[in-house]
XYZ file of C-alpha atoms in Angstrom:
498
model
C -33.801 151.043 77.274
C -34.003 150.914 73.486
C -35.854 153.451 71.385
C -38.445 150.836 70.428
C -38.962 149.950 74.115
C -39.460 153.647 74.963
C -41.945 154.010 72.138
C -43.946 150.959 73.228
C -44.053 152.270 76.804
C -45.207 155.682 75.559
C -48.010 154.099 73.518
C -49.116 152.044 76.525
C -49.373 155.201 78.672
C -51.172 156.962 75.815
C -53.734 154.177 75.506
C -54.438 154.397 79.277
C -55.025 158.143 78.990
C -51.838 159.054 80.891
C -51.006 161.873 78.494
C -48.227 163.545 80.497
C -46.308 160.289 80.888
C -46.806 159.403 77.230
C -45.676 162.830 76.090
C -42.515 162.653 78.180
C -41.579 159.296 76.671
C -42.368 160.439 73.117
C -40.012 163.387 73.774
C -37.268 160.986 74.840
C -37.737 159.024 71.621
C -37.454 162.222 69.589
C -34.298 163.244 71.422
C -32.722 160.008 70.201
C -34.429 159.937 66.795
C -35.780 163.366 65.707
C -37.288 161.862 62.531
C -39.204 159.059 64.234
C -42.578 159.074 62.438
C -44.566 157.405 65.198
C -43.215 159.609 67.976
C -43.885 162.788 65.959
C -47.362 161.670 64.928
C -48.417 160.457 68.370
C -46.906 163.486 70.128
C -49.136 165.536 67.842
C -52.144 163.456 68.845
C -51.306 164.080 72.530
C -50.977 167.817 71.835
C -54.420 167.821 70.235
C -55.924 165.894 73.160
C -54.464 168.518 75.495
C -56.034 171.334 73.450
C -52.898 172.617 71.707
C -53.995 172.575 68.064
C -51.016 174.625 66.721
C -48.492 172.208 68.254
C -50.525 169.241 67.003
C -50.457 170.652 63.462
C -46.713 171.202 63.632
C -45.886 167.714 64.930
C -48.291 165.745 62.721
C -47.251 167.867 59.740
C -43.608 166.938 60.349
C -44.584 163.253 60.510
C -46.491 163.474 57.215
C -43.516 165.223 55.604
C -41.480 162.112 56.463
C -44.121 159.647 55.272
C -47.265 160.809 53.507
C -48.664 157.329 52.948
C -50.208 156.827 56.398
C -53.976 157.436 56.311
C -54.206 157.699 60.090
C -51.818 160.665 60.148
C -53.873 162.552 57.546
C -57.016 161.793 59.556
C -55.483 163.123 62.768
C -54.166 166.174 60.933
C -57.730 166.813 59.755
C -58.987 166.652 63.341
C -56.362 169.187 64.457
C -57.278 171.455 61.528
C -60.930 171.324 62.612
C -59.887 172.247 66.141
C -58.130 175.257 64.630
C -61.311 176.233 62.735
C -59.834 175.359 59.322
C -62.710 173.206 58.124
C -61.915 173.318 54.397
C -58.343 172.228 55.053
C -59.618 169.526 57.396
C -61.904 168.192 54.664
C -58.941 168.004 52.292
C -56.967 165.995 54.873
C -59.826 163.542 55.323
C -60.076 163.168 51.558
C -56.367 162.333 51.415
C -56.801 159.759 54.189
C -59.664 158.141 52.283
C -57.712 158.114 49.037
C -55.113 156.050 50.871
C -57.640 153.891 52.741
C -61.198 154.030 51.309
C -62.658 151.734 54.008
C -61.514 153.979 56.896
C -64.653 154.486 59.022
C -63.123 157.135 61.303
C -62.049 159.257 58.334
C -65.526 158.929 56.790
C -67.148 160.024 60.048
C -64.735 162.939 60.459
C -65.272 163.881 56.821
C -68.986 164.089 57.613
C -68.225 166.402 60.537
C -66.200 168.717 58.303
C -68.942 168.803 55.673
C -71.534 169.569 58.322
C -69.476 172.442 59.682
C -69.073 173.753 56.137
C -72.868 173.902 55.768
C -73.168 170.809 53.573
C -75.364 168.530 55.704
C -76.724 166.462 52.810
C -73.209 165.452 51.778
C -72.365 164.853 55.437
C -75.220 162.335 55.642
C -73.674 160.376 52.762
C -70.314 160.286 54.528
C -71.858 159.085 57.798
C -73.821 156.431 55.887
C -70.573 155.139 54.371
C -68.992 154.981 57.830
C -72.001 153.106 59.213
C -71.962 150.660 56.310
C -68.497 149.659 57.534
C -69.342 149.816 61.252
C -73.132 149.793 61.899
C -72.859 150.401 65.661
C -70.311 153.213 65.442
C -71.600 155.601 68.184
C -69.986 158.810 66.877
C -71.214 158.229 63.326
C -74.742 157.524 64.602
C -74.739 160.641 66.781
C -73.199 162.944 64.186
C -75.564 161.666 61.503
C -78.430 162.585 63.843
C -76.931 166.068 64.261
C -76.919 166.504 60.472
C -80.568 165.452 60.328
C -81.284 167.931 63.105
C -79.674 170.744 61.127
C -81.928 169.834 58.197
C -84.973 170.123 60.468
C -85.678 166.368 60.300
C -86.109 166.078 64.049
C -88.068 162.822 64.225
C -85.358 161.055 62.216
C -82.715 162.755 64.347
C -84.338 161.417 67.520
C -84.224 157.895 66.083
C -80.544 158.423 65.321
C -79.736 159.644 68.827
C -81.594 156.634 70.236
C -79.453 154.314 68.086
C -76.281 156.059 69.320
C -77.427 155.570 72.906
C -78.072 151.895 72.287
C -74.468 151.593 71.122
C -73.180 153.721 74.019
C -75.732 154.241 76.825
C -73.882 156.984 78.749
C -73.243 159.178 75.682
C -73.694 162.773 76.835
C -73.462 164.256 73.316
C -76.278 162.032 72.042
C -78.444 162.859 75.064
C -77.852 166.579 74.525
C -78.604 166.266 70.811
C -81.844 164.467 71.565
C -82.791 167.221 74.019
C -82.336 169.839 71.280
C -84.636 167.908 68.919
C -87.162 167.280 71.695
C -87.307 171.016 72.313
C -87.701 171.695 68.592
C -90.696 169.349 68.500
C -92.370 171.050 71.466
C -91.473 168.491 74.158
C -90.045 171.018 76.588
C -90.234 168.981 79.774
C -88.478 166.006 78.184
C -85.883 168.350 76.684
C -85.055 169.837 80.082
C -84.684 166.353 81.518
C -82.328 165.546 78.646
C -80.117 168.582 79.248
C -79.990 167.751 82.960
C -79.101 164.115 82.258
C -76.319 165.149 79.884
C -74.940 167.441 82.597
C -75.046 164.671 85.177
C -72.822 162.610 82.896
C -70.617 165.533 81.877
C -70.873 168.435 84.364
C -68.556 170.637 82.311
C -70.583 170.276 79.112
C -70.876 173.904 77.988
C -73.211 173.148 75.053
C -75.710 171.448 77.357
C -75.572 174.357 79.808
C -76.299 176.705 76.886
C -79.168 174.556 75.615
C -80.635 174.519 79.092
C -80.109 178.271 79.447
C -81.818 179.075 76.167
C -84.783 176.926 77.049
C -85.169 178.541 80.471
C -84.846 182.016 78.939
C -87.703 181.329 76.508
C -89.720 179.881 79.386
C -89.350 183.096 81.382
C -87.181 181.516 84.102
C -84.606 184.253 83.850
C -82.586 183.690 87.021
C -82.242 179.983 86.229
C -81.197 180.848 82.658
C -78.565 183.247 83.983
C -77.207 180.508 86.231
C -76.975 178.080 83.297
C -75.080 180.522 81.105
C -72.658 181.251 83.943
C -72.037 177.523 84.329
C -71.354 177.316 80.586
C -68.798 180.122 80.808
C -67.159 178.540 83.836
C -66.846 175.291 81.879
C -65.598 177.026 78.725
C -64.279 180.544 79.278
C -64.581 182.659 76.171
C -67.534 180.696 74.757
C -69.284 183.270 72.544
C -72.643 181.470 72.489
C -72.803 181.408 76.288
C -71.697 185.022 76.585
C -74.405 186.127 74.146
C -77.017 184.115 76.053
C -75.878 185.750 79.286
C -76.205 189.193 77.694
C -79.701 188.417 76.357
C -80.825 187.288 79.802
C -79.431 190.392 81.505
C -81.269 192.540 78.937
C -84.582 190.793 79.612
C -84.010 191.220 83.351
C -83.669 194.973 82.805
C -80.005 195.013 83.911
C -79.056 197.186 80.989
C -75.564 198.315 82.001
C -74.510 194.732 82.722
C -76.130 193.600 79.460
C -74.219 196.225 77.447
C -70.921 195.072 78.937
C -71.829 191.435 78.283
C -72.802 192.135 74.663
C -69.518 193.929 74.028
C -67.615 190.982 75.442
C -69.688 188.563 73.316
C -68.733 190.525 70.202
C -65.042 190.374 71.161
C -65.387 186.603 71.545
C -66.777 186.221 68.020
C -70.568 186.432 68.402
C -72.356 187.664 65.266
C -71.444 191.350 65.029
C -74.661 192.455 63.303
C -76.801 190.823 65.993
C -74.752 192.250 68.851
C -74.674 195.761 67.382
C -78.433 195.609 66.924
C -79.040 194.570 70.524
C -76.623 197.195 71.792
C -78.567 199.779 69.796
C -81.773 198.559 71.445
C -80.166 199.443 74.769
C -79.103 202.875 73.555
C -75.444 201.917 73.119
C -75.224 202.437 69.379
C -77.043 203.680 66.299
C -80.178 201.722 65.387
C -80.029 200.044 61.957
C -82.837 200.400 59.449
C -84.125 196.908 60.307
C -83.373 193.895 62.470
C -80.593 191.705 61.017
C -82.254 188.825 59.118
C -80.019 186.274 60.817
C -81.097 187.533 64.224
C -84.791 187.303 63.328
C -84.436 183.824 61.819
C -82.515 182.505 64.838
C -84.939 184.143 67.258
C -87.991 182.520 65.732
C -86.357 179.192 64.942
C -85.771 178.861 68.677
C -89.197 180.288 69.537
C -91.160 178.073 67.132
C -91.948 175.125 69.458
C -93.720 177.317 72.007
C -94.643 180.313 69.857
C -98.422 179.993 69.785
C -98.805 178.840 73.383
C -96.646 181.659 74.685
C -97.932 184.420 72.418
C -101.631 183.633 72.650
C -101.844 182.063 76.087
C -99.330 184.072 78.083
C -99.041 187.387 76.201
C -102.754 187.633 75.312
C -101.861 188.221 71.679
C -104.962 189.169 69.691
C -103.488 191.091 66.757
C -104.485 188.559 64.032
C -108.154 188.699 65.006
C -108.181 192.493 65.283
C -106.333 192.982 62.010
C -108.484 190.479 60.117
C -111.597 192.187 61.420
C -110.395 195.588 60.257
C -109.303 194.148 56.916
C -112.712 192.603 56.345
C -114.381 195.979 56.740
C -112.233 197.504 53.988
C -112.176 194.761 51.355
C -114.291 195.469 48.319
C -114.259 191.763 47.486
C -114.749 189.411 50.442
C -113.508 186.305 48.598
C -111.462 185.303 45.586
C -108.390 187.363 46.492
C -104.724 186.493 46.092
C -103.493 187.003 49.662
C -99.925 187.134 50.981
C -99.265 186.665 54.704
C -96.026 188.569 55.327
C -93.989 187.115 58.189
C -96.553 184.354 58.495
C -94.783 182.529 61.336
C -96.621 179.398 62.414
C -99.753 180.490 60.561
C -101.806 182.190 63.271
C -103.391 184.419 60.628
C -104.102 181.621 58.142
C -107.557 180.535 59.424
C -108.632 184.196 59.482
C -107.304 185.002 56.006
C -108.382 181.820 54.243
C -112.027 182.952 53.825
C -110.831 186.043 51.924
C -108.534 184.082 49.653
C -108.624 182.350 46.332
C -104.936 181.737 46.907
C -103.145 182.188 50.236
C -99.350 182.227 50.458
C -96.967 182.950 53.315
C -93.388 184.132 53.596
C -91.118 184.053 56.633
C -87.420 184.000 57.520
C -87.742 181.115 59.989
C -87.743 177.590 58.554
C -88.913 176.183 61.877
C -91.937 178.492 61.833
C -92.714 177.583 58.221
C -92.698 173.866 59.044
C -95.469 174.466 61.562
C -97.358 176.696 59.140
C -97.199 173.968 56.481
C -98.705 171.457 58.892
C -101.936 173.539 58.962
C -102.517 172.750 55.275
C -104.136 176.163 54.812
C -101.486 177.806 52.640
C -101.200 177.270 48.904
C -97.530 178.201 49.041
C -94.852 179.023 51.620
C -91.456 180.648 51.067
C -88.455 181.145 53.323
C -87.288 184.633 52.388
C -86.918 188.244 53.446
C -90.222 189.986 52.795
C -88.892 193.007 50.844
C -87.075 191.033 48.088
C -89.986 188.612 47.979
C -92.427 191.459 47.341
C -90.192 192.910 44.648
C -90.248 189.581 42.842
C -94.056 189.545 42.799
C -94.836 192.734 40.918
C -98.576 193.393 40.544
C -99.467 189.957 41.889
C -101.410 190.473 45.107
C -104.880 191.690 46.081
C -104.202 191.608 49.826
C -101.029 191.963 51.875
C -101.139 191.322 55.621
C -98.353 191.827 58.183
C -99.356 191.048 61.782
C -96.634 191.878 64.329
C -93.975 191.875 61.583
C -93.089 195.534 61.115
C -91.776 195.574 64.678
C -88.614 194.081 63.135
C -88.312 196.819 60.497
C -87.458 200.384 61.460
C -87.276 202.380 58.243
C -90.394 201.264 56.345
C -89.689 203.142 53.102
C -88.275 200.153 51.205
C -91.077 197.924 52.452
C -93.792 200.392 51.390
C -92.198 200.772 47.953
C -91.980 197.003 47.487
C -95.516 196.524 48.774
C -96.947 199.063 46.337
C -95.055 197.378 43.489
C -96.485 193.984 44.465
C -100.094 195.226 44.809
C -102.688 195.215 42.043
C -104.982 198.175 41.535
C -107.321 198.575 44.522
C -105.258 196.050 46.521
C -105.175 196.362 50.311
C -102.198 196.342 52.689
C -103.126 195.742 56.340
C -100.541 195.717 59.133
C -99.823 196.399 62.781
C -97.083 198.430 64.479
C -96.183 199.296 68.036
C -97.056 202.906 68.829
C -94.451 205.656 69.036
C -95.841 208.956 70.276
C -93.310 211.272 68.603
C -90.791 211.078 65.774
C -90.704 208.473 63.015
C -89.474 205.139 64.396
C -87.399 203.970 67.350
C -85.738 200.749 68.461
C -86.839 199.780 71.953
C -84.977 197.752 74.634
C -87.263 194.845 73.768
C -85.436 194.589 70.441
C -88.557 195.707 68.537
C -89.257 198.910 66.624
C -92.132 201.305 67.269
C -93.575 203.696 64.667
C -95.607 206.879 64.876
C -98.920 207.455 63.159
C -97.526 210.603 61.525
C -94.705 208.565 59.990
C -97.147 206.019 58.555
C -99.293 208.784 57.042
C -96.244 210.455 55.460
C -94.957 207.185 54.008
C -98.356 206.231 52.629
C -98.671 209.567 50.831
C -95.104 209.355 49.516
C -95.719 205.925 47.978
C -99.148 206.604 46.498
C -101.093 204.526 49.031
C -104.385 205.809 50.420
C -104.733 205.489 54.204
C -108.185 204.014 54.814
C -107.816 203.186 58.519
C -105.392 203.863 61.383
C -106.788 202.603 64.653
C -105.232 202.275 68.123
C -105.306 198.870 69.773
C -103.626 196.704 72.406
C -101.371 194.259 70.578
C -100.427 191.986 73.508
C -98.984 192.136 76.979
C -95.322 192.343 77.923
C -94.400 191.622 81.567
C -98.037 192.160 82.468
C -98.260 195.566 80.759
C -100.375 196.288 77.686
C -98.380 197.039 74.527
C -100.063 199.845 72.606
C -100.229 199.535 68.850
C -101.781 200.796 65.661
C -103.678 198.825 63.017
C -103.474 200.296 59.511
C -105.146 199.652 56.183
C -103.676 201.133 53.017
C -105.099 200.864 49.505
C -103.388 201.234 46.166
C -105.508 203.147 43.712
C -105.478 202.878 39.929
C -102.523 204.602 38.226
């Protein structure tokens, strides 16, 4: 059998998905002709399909060293580089492929994927659009474009994109899963769950869908079902950091603290965000508590919580802090209207209707973009900013008459920097009203819930240290947690004239 005949047979096996047979024949070709471009290149493609990115890089790299003019080889090298987590290098390979063949739809789509993974979703959209201009019913480009829209928070457009991908390929598990994520983000929980389940029917080992399902069930309070989903994800993809972190979070909520600690440590070893894991370990007493919750943890927590935030907090947890705090604030304002008011950690805007009557101008600041989108829809704020509250306050020196923080300081332990920034941002006679969870002794403590509690003595000491007069410090019930009242304090501080 000639070398060409062997190569054609190998390609035929490869096209049928018989990777072992194809690989064996490619190896025979390379025994006869070690510098055979096609056998090297396609052996590398087989290696990538079998999950061996290092071997794929070696083989395709050798092929390109022999002939660097083949766009397809640069495109496949880019895919192997992405598998290896080298997204910048992958982008460069796709650019080389497109320099050789500008009308290469696959390279344009893959270029979009690399840009998206590099945090450049707007540029990714342009690359997908170019791919779709060449091939309008290209399922992967349609689906990946929808994923970029999803990352930009444009969920309605993303859903249209996933629908278009499913028209081009009806049994497309990735598009169904993507649609489920956007359905959940727009508050359509039941449809989202159906989507995750449908994706798993098509692709039972789809770890991302198991994780999406697990996260949804965890937020819904179906803890045992969430645990089961995360275990399925780990069975499908051992070492999957996202699934391991979800498993640890569920064990923590279930009160299985020793198992949660072990799971968090394993999640950190697998590459989960170290700051988040260390924080949650500290909440379980397995490490030193930081001064505040990591901003990335808070943003991710509330981005995921946004679709059901108000229904869960008000309906299920009997959350009444905004009403209680606004009532106390009203009793201590010297001017009942015409104030410049800042809603710190405004979330979806639960405080906005209560603060609007006090305000000439009402602004909000929050770390969660998903929360801010819902707050904007109320059309009650004159301005909204996605930022950490302490730097935001520092940038607004002497600007505010009223600061309000309802259920926000539970994510800040050491309040000294916040009090200093608040005083700097307040005008003379301005008011700062906030809530905390009650700590009976000490200064502050991080609880297993992942929230901080503060003592009244600590608040008094901080107020005095920062030149803020304590006008009110009243006990209250903030909400319920697992059917138990959560005790809190409502405080009103005033900045006098210097």
